[in-house]
Tab-separated table of C-alpha atoms in Angstrom:
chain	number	residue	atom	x	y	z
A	767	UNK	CA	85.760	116.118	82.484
A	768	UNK	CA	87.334	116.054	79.418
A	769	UNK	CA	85.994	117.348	76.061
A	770	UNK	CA	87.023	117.880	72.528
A	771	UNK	CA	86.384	121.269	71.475
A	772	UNK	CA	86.403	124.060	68.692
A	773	UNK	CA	88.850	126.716	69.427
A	774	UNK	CA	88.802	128.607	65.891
A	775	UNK	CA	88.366	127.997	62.201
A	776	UNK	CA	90.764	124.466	61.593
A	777	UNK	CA	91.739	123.762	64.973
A	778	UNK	CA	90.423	121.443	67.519
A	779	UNK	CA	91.725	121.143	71.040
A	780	UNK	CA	91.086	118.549	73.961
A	781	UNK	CA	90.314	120.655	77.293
A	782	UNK	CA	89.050	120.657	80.566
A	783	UNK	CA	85.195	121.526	80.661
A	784	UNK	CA	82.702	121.641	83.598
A	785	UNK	CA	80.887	117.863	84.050
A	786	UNK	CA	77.263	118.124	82.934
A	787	UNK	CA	74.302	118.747	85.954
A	788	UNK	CA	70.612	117.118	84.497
A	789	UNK	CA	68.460	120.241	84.652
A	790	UNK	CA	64.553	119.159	84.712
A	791	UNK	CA	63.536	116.954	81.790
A	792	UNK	CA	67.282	115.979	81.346
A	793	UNK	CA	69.503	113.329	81.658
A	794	UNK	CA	73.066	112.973	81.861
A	795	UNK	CA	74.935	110.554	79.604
A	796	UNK	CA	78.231	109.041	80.333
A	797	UNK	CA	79.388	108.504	76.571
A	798	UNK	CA	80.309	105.073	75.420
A	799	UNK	CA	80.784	106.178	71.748
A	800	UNK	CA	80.553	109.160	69.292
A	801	UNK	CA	81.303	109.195	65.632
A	802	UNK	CA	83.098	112.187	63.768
A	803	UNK	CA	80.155	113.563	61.388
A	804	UNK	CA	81.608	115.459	57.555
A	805	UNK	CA	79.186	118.404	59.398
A	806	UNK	CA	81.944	118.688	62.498
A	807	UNK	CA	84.785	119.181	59.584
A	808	UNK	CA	82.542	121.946	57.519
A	809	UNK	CA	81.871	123.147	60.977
A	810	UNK	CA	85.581	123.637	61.989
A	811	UNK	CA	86.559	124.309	58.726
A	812	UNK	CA	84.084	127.396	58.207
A	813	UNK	CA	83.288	128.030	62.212
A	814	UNK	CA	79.718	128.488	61.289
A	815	UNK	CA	79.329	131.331	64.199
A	816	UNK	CA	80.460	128.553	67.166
A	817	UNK	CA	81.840	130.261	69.978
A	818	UNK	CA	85.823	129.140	71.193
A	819	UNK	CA	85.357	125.871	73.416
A	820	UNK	CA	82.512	124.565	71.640
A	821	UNK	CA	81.695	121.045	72.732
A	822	UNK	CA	81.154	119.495	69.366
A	823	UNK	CA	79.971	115.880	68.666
A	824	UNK	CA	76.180	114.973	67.621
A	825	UNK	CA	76.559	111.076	66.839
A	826	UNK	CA	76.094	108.847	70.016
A	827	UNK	CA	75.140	107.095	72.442
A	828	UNK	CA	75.840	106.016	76.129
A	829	UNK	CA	74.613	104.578	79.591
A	830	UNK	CA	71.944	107.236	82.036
A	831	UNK	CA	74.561	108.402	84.769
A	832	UNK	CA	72.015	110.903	86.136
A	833	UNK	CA	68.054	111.580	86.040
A	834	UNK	CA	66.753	115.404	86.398
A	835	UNK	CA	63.539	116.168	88.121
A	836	UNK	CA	60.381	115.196	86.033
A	837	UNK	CA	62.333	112.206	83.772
A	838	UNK	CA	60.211	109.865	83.580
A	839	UNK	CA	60.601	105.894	82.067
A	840	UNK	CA	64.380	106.144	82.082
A	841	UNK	CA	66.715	104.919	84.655
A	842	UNK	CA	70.182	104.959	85.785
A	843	UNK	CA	72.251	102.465	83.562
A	844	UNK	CA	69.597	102.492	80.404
A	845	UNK	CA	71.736	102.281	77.187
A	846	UNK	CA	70.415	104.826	74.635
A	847	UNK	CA	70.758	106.914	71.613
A	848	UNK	CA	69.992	110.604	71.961
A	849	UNK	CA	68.581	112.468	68.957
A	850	UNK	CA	70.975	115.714	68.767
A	851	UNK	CA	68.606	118.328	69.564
A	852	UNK	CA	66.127	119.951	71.511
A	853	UNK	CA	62.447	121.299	70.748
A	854	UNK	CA	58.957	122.689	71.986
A	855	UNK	CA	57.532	119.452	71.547
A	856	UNK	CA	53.995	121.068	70.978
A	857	UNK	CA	54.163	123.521	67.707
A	858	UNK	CA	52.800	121.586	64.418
A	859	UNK	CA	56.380	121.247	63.216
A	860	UNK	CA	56.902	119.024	66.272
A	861	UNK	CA	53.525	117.733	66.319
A	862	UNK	CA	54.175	116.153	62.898
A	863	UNK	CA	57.429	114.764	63.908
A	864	UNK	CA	59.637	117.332	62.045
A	865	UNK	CA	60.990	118.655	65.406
A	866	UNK	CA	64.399	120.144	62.786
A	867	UNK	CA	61.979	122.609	61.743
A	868	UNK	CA	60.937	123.821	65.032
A	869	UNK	CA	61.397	127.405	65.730
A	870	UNK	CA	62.572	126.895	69.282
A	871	UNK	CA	64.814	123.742	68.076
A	872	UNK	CA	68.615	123.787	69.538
A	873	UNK	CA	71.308	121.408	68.271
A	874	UNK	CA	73.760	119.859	70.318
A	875	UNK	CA	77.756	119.253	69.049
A	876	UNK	CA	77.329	122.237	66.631
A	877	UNK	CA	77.306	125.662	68.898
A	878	UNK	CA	73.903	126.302	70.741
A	879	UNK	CA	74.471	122.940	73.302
A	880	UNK	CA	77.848	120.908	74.156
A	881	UNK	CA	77.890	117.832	72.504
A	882	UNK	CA	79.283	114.291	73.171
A	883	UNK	CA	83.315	114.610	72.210
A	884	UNK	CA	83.340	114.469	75.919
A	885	UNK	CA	83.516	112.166	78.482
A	886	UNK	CA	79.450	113.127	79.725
A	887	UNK	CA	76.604	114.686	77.957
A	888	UNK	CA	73.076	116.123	78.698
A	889	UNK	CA	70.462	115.464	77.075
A	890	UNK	CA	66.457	115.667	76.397
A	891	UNK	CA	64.590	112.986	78.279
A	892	UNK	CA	62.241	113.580	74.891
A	893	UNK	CA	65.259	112.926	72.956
A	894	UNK	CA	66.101	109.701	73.861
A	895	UNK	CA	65.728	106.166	72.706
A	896	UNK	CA	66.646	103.213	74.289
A	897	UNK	CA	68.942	100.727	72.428
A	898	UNK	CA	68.383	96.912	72.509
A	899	UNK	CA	71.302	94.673	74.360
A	900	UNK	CA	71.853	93.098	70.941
A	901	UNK	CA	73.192	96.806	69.435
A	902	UNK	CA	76.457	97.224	69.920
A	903	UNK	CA	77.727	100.833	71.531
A	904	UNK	CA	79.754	101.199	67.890
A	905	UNK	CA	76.558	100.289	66.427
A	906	UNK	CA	74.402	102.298	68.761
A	907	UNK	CA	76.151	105.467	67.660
A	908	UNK	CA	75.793	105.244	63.901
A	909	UNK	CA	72.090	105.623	64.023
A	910	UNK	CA	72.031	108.902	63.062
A	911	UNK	CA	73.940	108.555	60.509
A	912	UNK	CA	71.905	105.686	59.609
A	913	UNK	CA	68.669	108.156	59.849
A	914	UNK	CA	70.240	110.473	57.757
A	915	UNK	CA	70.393	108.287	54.818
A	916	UNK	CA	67.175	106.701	55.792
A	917	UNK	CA	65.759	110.063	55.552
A	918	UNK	CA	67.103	110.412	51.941
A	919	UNK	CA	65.982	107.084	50.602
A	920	UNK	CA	62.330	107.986	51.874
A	921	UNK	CA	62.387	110.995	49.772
A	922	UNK	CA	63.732	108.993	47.050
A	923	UNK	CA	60.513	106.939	46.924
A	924	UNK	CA	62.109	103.721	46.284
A	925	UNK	CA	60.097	100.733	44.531
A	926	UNK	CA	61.699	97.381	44.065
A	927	UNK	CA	63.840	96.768	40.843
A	928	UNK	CA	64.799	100.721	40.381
A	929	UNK	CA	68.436	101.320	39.541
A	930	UNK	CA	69.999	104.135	41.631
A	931	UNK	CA	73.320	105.752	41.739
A	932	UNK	CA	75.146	106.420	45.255
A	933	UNK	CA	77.736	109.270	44.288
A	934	UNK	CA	80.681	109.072	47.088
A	935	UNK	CA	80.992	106.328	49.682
A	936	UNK	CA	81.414	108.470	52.666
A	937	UNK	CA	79.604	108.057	55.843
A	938	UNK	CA	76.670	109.144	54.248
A	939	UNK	CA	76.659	107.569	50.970
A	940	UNK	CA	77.341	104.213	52.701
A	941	UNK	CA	74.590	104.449	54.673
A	942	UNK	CA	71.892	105.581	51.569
A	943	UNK	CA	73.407	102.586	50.152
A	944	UNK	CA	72.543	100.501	52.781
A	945	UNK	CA	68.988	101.648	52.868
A	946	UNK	CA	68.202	101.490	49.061
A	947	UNK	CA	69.335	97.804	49.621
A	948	UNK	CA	67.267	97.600	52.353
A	949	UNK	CA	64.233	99.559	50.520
A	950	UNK	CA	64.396	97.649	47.695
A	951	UNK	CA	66.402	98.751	44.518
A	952	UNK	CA	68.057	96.398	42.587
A	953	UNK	CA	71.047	97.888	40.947
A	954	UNK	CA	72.547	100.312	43.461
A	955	UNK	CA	75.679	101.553	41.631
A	956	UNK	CA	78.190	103.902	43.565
A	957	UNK	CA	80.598	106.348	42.375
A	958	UNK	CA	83.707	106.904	44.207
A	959	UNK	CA	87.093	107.533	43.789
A	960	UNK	CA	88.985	105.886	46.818
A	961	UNK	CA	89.848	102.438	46.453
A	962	UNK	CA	89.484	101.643	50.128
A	963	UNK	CA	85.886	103.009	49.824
A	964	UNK	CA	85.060	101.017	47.327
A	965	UNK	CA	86.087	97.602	49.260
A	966	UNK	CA	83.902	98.460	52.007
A	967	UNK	CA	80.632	99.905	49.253
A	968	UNK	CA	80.958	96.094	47.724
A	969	UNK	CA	81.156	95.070	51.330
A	970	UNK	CA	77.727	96.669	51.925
A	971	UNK	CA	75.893	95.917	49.236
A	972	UNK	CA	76.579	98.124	45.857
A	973	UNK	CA	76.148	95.782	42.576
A	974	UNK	CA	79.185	97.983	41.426
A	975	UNK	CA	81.910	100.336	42.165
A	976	UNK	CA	82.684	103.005	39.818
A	977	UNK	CA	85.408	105.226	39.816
A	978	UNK	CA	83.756	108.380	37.612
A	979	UNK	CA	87.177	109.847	36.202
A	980	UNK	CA	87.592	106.484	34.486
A	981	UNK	CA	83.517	105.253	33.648
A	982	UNK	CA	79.784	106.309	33.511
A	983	UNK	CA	77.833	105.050	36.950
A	984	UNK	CA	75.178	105.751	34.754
A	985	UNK	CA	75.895	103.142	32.368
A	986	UNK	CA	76.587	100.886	34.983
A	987	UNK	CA	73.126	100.731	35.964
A	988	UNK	CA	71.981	100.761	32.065
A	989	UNK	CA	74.166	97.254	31.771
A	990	UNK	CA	72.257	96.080	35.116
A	991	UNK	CA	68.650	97.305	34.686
A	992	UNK	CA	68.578	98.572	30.436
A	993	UNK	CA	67.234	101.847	32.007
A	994	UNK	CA	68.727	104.783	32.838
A	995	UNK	CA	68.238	105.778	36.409
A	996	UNK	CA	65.475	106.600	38.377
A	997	UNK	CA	67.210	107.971	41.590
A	998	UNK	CA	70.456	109.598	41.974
A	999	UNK	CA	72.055	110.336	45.450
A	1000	UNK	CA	74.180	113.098	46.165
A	1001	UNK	CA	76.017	112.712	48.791
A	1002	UNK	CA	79.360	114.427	48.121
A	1003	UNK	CA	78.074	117.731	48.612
A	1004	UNK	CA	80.868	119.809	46.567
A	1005	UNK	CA	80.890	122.282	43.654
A	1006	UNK	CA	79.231	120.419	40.164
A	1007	UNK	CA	78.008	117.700	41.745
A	1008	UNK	CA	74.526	118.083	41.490
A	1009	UNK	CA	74.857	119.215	37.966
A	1010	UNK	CA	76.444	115.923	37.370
A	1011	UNK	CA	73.496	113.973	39.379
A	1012	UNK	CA	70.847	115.845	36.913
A	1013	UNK	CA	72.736	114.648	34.250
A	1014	UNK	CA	73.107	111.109	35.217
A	1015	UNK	CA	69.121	110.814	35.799
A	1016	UNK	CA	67.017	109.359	33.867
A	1017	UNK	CA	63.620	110.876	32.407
A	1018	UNK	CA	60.882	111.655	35.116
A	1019	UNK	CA	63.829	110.552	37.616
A	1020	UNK	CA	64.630	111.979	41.050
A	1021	UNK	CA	67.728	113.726	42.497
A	1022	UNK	CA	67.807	113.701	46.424
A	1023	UNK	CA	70.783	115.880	47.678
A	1024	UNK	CA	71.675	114.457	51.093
A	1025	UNK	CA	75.520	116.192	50.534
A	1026	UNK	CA	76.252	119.808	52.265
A	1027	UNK	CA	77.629	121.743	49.459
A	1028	UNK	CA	78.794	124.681	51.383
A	1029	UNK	CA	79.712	127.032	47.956
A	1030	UNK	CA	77.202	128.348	45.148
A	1031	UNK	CA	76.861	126.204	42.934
A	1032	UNK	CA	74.825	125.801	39.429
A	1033	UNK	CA	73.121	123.516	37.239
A	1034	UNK	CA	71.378	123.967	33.978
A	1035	UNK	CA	67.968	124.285	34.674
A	1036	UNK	CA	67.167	123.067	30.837
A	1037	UNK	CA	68.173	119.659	31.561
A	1038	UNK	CA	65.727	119.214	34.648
A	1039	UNK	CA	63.025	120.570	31.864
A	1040	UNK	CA	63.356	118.451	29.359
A	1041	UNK	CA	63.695	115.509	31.806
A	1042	UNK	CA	60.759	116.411	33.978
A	1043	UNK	CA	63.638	116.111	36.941
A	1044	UNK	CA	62.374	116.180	40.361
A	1045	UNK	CA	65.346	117.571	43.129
A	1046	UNK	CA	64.875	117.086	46.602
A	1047	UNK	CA	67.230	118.444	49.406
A	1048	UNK	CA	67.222	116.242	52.679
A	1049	UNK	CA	68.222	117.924	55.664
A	1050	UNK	CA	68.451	115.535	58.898
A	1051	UNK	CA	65.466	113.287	60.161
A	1052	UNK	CA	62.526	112.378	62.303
A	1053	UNK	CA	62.625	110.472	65.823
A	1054	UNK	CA	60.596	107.881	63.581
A	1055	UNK	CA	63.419	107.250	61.213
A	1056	UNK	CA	65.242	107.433	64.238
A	1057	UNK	CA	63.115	103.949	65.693
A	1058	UNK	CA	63.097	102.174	62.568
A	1059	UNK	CA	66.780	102.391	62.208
A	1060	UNK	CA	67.378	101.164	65.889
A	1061	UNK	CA	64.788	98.299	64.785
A	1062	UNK	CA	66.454	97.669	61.198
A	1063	UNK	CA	69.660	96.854	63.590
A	1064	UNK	CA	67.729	95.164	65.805
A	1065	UNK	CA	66.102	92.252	63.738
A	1066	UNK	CA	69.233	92.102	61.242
A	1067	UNK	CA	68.093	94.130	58.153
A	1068	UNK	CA	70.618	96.233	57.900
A	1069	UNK	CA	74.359	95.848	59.017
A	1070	UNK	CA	76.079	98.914	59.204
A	1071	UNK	CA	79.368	98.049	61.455
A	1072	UNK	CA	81.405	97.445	58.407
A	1073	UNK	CA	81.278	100.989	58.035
A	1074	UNK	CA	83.526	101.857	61.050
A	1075	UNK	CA	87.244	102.241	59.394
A	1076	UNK	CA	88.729	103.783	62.618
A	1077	UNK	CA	88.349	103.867	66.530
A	1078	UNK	CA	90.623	106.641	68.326
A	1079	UNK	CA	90.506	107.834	71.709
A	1080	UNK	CA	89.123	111.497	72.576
A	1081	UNK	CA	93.056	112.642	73.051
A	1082	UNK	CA	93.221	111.601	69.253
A	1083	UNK	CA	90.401	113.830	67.706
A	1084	UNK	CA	92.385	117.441	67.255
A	1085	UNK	CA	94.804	115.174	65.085
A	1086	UNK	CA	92.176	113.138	63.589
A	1087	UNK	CA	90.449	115.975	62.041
A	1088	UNK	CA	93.694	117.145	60.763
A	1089	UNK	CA	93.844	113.923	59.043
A	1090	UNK	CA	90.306	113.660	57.521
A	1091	UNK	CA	90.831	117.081	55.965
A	1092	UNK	CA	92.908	114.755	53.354
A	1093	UNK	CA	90.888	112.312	50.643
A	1094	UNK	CA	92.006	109.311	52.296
A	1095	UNK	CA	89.840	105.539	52.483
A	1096	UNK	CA	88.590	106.137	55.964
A	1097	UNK	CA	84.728	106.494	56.458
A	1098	UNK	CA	83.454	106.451	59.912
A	1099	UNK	CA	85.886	107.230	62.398
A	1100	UNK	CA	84.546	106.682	65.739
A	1101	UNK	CA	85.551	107.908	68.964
A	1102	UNK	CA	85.485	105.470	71.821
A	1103	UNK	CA	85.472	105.927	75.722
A	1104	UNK	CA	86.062	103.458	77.993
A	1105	UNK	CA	82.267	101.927	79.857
């Protein structure tokens, strides 16, 4: 089959790789969709230890082309999402649904297992969850995105009426957007710097769009709310951003760091004091968020197809990820195979 792998530190290749066999507890899936992550450029940017060949691609979903021995409740032709790992299943990390944390956990797209840039995956029988016929494939793959910013708003602690700051209207940003909507804030102002971005942020729900070279997103929510405010997202994850969330925050407020800074960075700590400043990192998600985001598609809540700027073939990712190394207006840029 085909495959789009890592060969070494900023360069992608599309190659010939073995197809997938389901092993016991596995399935194989043939891949309708998979969406290009800002982890798979940090990954190919920094190589992050993965071997030459890598399989890489952690956001998708696809049809059951093959059932290993002891699979149970899936079938041949089942449309599901997959999350992108692997675990015991029995330690407490797992037990409480935290399987990330697991010390036997193995990630798929990213080095340890091949991921779904290809044209077949396997995957967990524990790891999967079906998708209703009204979710789209598109759709279908941006749920763990989705969870991702799902994740984030949870630790954000969101009551109706707060006023919140999105910085950046990536991938990520759009979708914490889309779940503080969803969660209940009222003024959910984002800061970005792409105009395209901010077409699609207005699209999705922001009550404003502020470019922060030019205006406060701080005082945006001040002229919405007459509060400073209580939760500030960052999801840029480079150098000074996170000192610039602490400052934005209001007193007793909350910072929840959903971006992957991957440089040393520093804030002054004095500011967090004197606001009583609560920072909390988010890392990935649970199978639960995982559910509720498949269900928030489901039954309408949330929307998040607006998000997709681009659709390329797997022939088009090497050149692709040249592109996205460049600011640019895209957000999700999803890879599609033909089912």
């Amino acid at each position: 089959m085909k495959a789009a792998v890592f060969k070494k530190k900023d360069e992608m290749a599309v190659i010939d790789v073995p197809d997938p066999i389901a092993a016991v507890g596995e399935v194989v899936l043939k891949v309708h969709n998979c969406g290009i992550c800002g982890s798979d450029l940090h990954a190919v940017q920094y190589g992050l230890g993965m071997a030459p060949d890598t399989v890489m691609g952690h956001e998708f979903c696809g049809e059951i082309h093959s059932v290993g021995i002891d699979v149970n409740g899936f079938r041949v032709g089942d449309r599901v999402t997959s999350l992108p790992r692997t675990s015991c299943g029995v330690c407490d990390w797992c037990e409480r649904d935290d399987s990330m944390h697991c010390a036997k956990q193995r990630s798929l797209g990213l080095g340890q297992l091949p991921g779904a840039y290809a044209e077949f995956v396997a995957c967990t029988a524990s790891s999967l969850l079906p998708l209703p016929a009204n979710i789209s494939s598109r759709a279908g793959a941006l749920v763990e995105p989705l969870s991702v910013g799902l994740h984030g708003v949870k630790l954000a602690s969101i009551e109706p009426g707060m006023g919140v700051v999105v910085m950046g209207a990536g991938p990520i940003g759009l979708s914490t957007l889309i779940w503080a909507r969803a969660k209940g804030a009222s003024a959910i102002v984002v800061s970005e710097l792409a105009p395209g971005r901010t077409e699609l942020a207005m699209k999705l729900g922001a009550s404003a769009v502020v470019n922060p070279n030019e205006n406060d997103p701080a005082a945006a929510v001040r002229e919405i709310t007459g509060r400073p405010p209580e939760v500030v997202f960052e999801c840029i994850g480079v150098k000074s951003t996170l000192d610039s969330a602490i400052r934005m925050l209001g007193r007793h407020g909350r910072v929840v760091v959903i971006g992957v800074c991957m440089e040393a960075d520093s804030i002054h700590p004095m500011s967090c004091v004197m606001k009583e400043a609560q920072i909390n990192f988010a890392l990935a998600y649970t199978r639960g968020e995982f559910q509720e985001t498949i269900n928030a598609l489901s039954s309408g809540i949330i929307d998040a197809t607006p998000m997709i700027t681009d659709v390329i073939n797997l022939d088009q990712v090497p050149d692709m990820f040249t592109a996205l190394k460049r600011p640019g207006t895209r957000a999700k840029v999803m890879v599609e195979f033909a089912h």
